[in-house]
Amino acid sequence: MPRHMFRPFLIALIIAIVVYVFKDVENVKVSPDERFLLLTAHPDDECMFFGPTVLALSFQTEALFSLTVSNGNNDGIGLSREPELRSSLAILGIPSERSFLLNHPLLQDNFTETWDAKVIAEAISPYIVSQKISTILTFDRHGVSSHPNHYSLYFGAQYLLASAPVGKRRLRAYALVTDPVLLKYSGWTTSLSKLLVPRISSNESIHSSGLPTLQFWSGLPSYVIAVRAMYQHRSQLIWFRWLYVLSSRYMWHNKWIEIEPGIGAR
């Protein structure tokens, strides 16, 4: 290549890479028969951890529901956080008629308390039946941040799957994979991996454990929407949450692994 053409070529290449990395991509297609329930522990979980998934699904289907187990009343401001949650979910594409708040007396926000799996399963089961849910989306056994309320939902989902079938449909559940610390805070740079790893083009791939997995990506437009949703949680906007929004991989990428049925875990 002639020397005088190298610089324009390099600039064009950099622009092309930036556009590719930060644009919203076409995520996995979901079946029109699928009905999803996002199961979270507290207000703001939906945008801090699950944004790429919620946005990817809400663009494709209206059969996406949200069930938040507690109103985040650990600091005594739960009633203030409830409208913040509704506003955030609306921005992410889940209107109030498809969002539910459980606020069970035995499942209250507490950073040191592990919730009982059987209580969780019994509390969420009516929502599974009434909304004809086929797929639950929740935290994995590490809860992303090791919050006991987060990982309790994983064991609650396991318990529910192991119990008697809910309705006549086969219920499945997926857990959001907790990444190692360095990856967890890789922020926007995680989007660079789209250049190195082929994007998932089918609904499922296989994890090293042999279980099916799903992946969802956000580009810059979806990231901005998730930040807008986070801004609705004004009672929570302290400096370290903004640092999280800027540095978290979960604002850009979600990887899911299917949950196997089980009883007798934590």
Coordinates of C-alpha atoms in Angstrom, one line a residue, residues 157-249:
A157 CA -35.5 -21.3 41.3
Q158 CA -33.8 -24.7 41.7
Y159 CA -36.3 -25.7 44.3
L160 CA -39.2 -24.6 42.1
L161 CA -37.9 -26.6 39.2
A162 CA -37.5 -29.7 41.4
S163 CA -41.1 -29.4 42.7
A164 CA -44.2 -30.6 41.0
P165 CA -44.5 -29.2 37.5
V166 CA -46.1 -25.7 37.3
G167 CA -49.0 -26.0 34.9
K168 CA -48.6 -28.1 31.8
R169 CA -45.7 -26.3 30.2
R170 CA -42.1 -27.3 30.8
L171 CA -40.6 -24.6 33.0
R172 CA -36.9 -23.7 32.4
A173 CA -34.7 -21.3 34.3
Y174 CA -31.4 -19.5 33.5
A175 CA -28.9 -18.0 35.8
L176 CA -26.8 -14.9 35.1
V177 CA -23.2 -16.1 35.1
T178 CA -20.9 -14.3 37.7
D179 CA -17.7 -13.3 36.0
P180 CA -14.2 -13.2 37.6
V181 CA -13.4 -9.8 39.1
L182 CA -11.2 -8.6 36.3
L183 CA -13.8 -9.4 33.7
K184 CA -16.6 -8.1 35.9
Y185 CA -15.2 -4.6 35.8
S186 CA -14.0 -4.6 32.3
G187 CA -16.8 -2.1 31.3
W188 CA -17.1 -1.1 27.6
T189 CA -13.9 -3.0 26.7
T190 CA -15.9 -6.2 27.0
S191 CA -17.4 -5.2 23.6
L192 CA -14.0 -5.7 22.0
S193 CA -14.5 -9.4 22.5
K194 CA -17.1 -9.3 19.7
L195 CA -14.1 -8.9 17.4
L196 CA -12.4 -12.0 18.8
V197 CA -15.3 -14.4 19.6
P198 CA -18.0 -15.2 17.1
R199 CA -21.3 -13.8 18.3
I200 CA -23.9 -16.4 19.3
S201 CA -26.2 -16.7 16.3
S202 CA -28.5 -19.5 17.6
N203 CA -30.7 -19.5 20.6
E204 CA -28.5 -21.8 22.6
S205 CA -24.8 -22.8 22.9
I206 CA -23.2 -25.3 25.3
H207 CA -21.3 -24.3 28.4
S208 CA -18.3 -26.3 29.5
S209 CA -20.6 -28.0 32.1
G210 CA -22.7 -29.3 29.2
L211 CA -25.6 -27.1 30.1
P212 CA -27.2 -24.8 27.5
T213 CA -26.3 -21.1 27.6
L214 CA -27.5 -17.8 26.2
Q215 CA -25.8 -14.5 25.6
F216 CA -27.0 -10.9 25.1
W217 CA -25.0 -7.9 24.1
S218 CA -25.7 -4.1 24.4
G219 CA -24.2 -1.5 22.1
L220 CA -23.9 2.2 23.0
P221 CA -27.6 3.0 22.3
S222 CA -28.8 0.2 24.7
Y223 CA -26.1 1.1 27.3
V224 CA -27.5 4.7 27.3
I225 CA -31.0 3.4 27.9
A226 CA -29.8 1.3 30.8
V227 CA -28.1 4.3 32.3
R228 CA -31.3 6.3 32.0
A229 CA -33.1 3.5 33.8
M230 CA -30.5 3.6 36.6
Y231 CA -31.0 7.3 36.9
Q232 CA -34.6 6.6 38.0
H233 CA -33.2 5.1 41.2
R234 CA -32.4 8.5 42.6
S235 CA -32.3 7.3 46.2
Q236 CA -29.4 5.0 45.2
L237 CA -27.3 7.5 43.1
I238 CA -24.2 7.6 45.3
W239 CA -20.7 7.7 43.9
F240 CA -19.8 4.0 43.9
R241 CA -23.0 3.1 41.9
W242 CA -21.9 5.6 39.2
L243 CA -18.5 4.0 39.3
Y244 CA -20.2 0.6 38.8
V245 CA -22.2 1.9 35.8
L246 CA -19.1 3.1 34.2
S247 CA -17.0 0.0 34.8
S248 CA -19.4 -3.0 34.9
R249 CA -19.3 -5.6 32.2

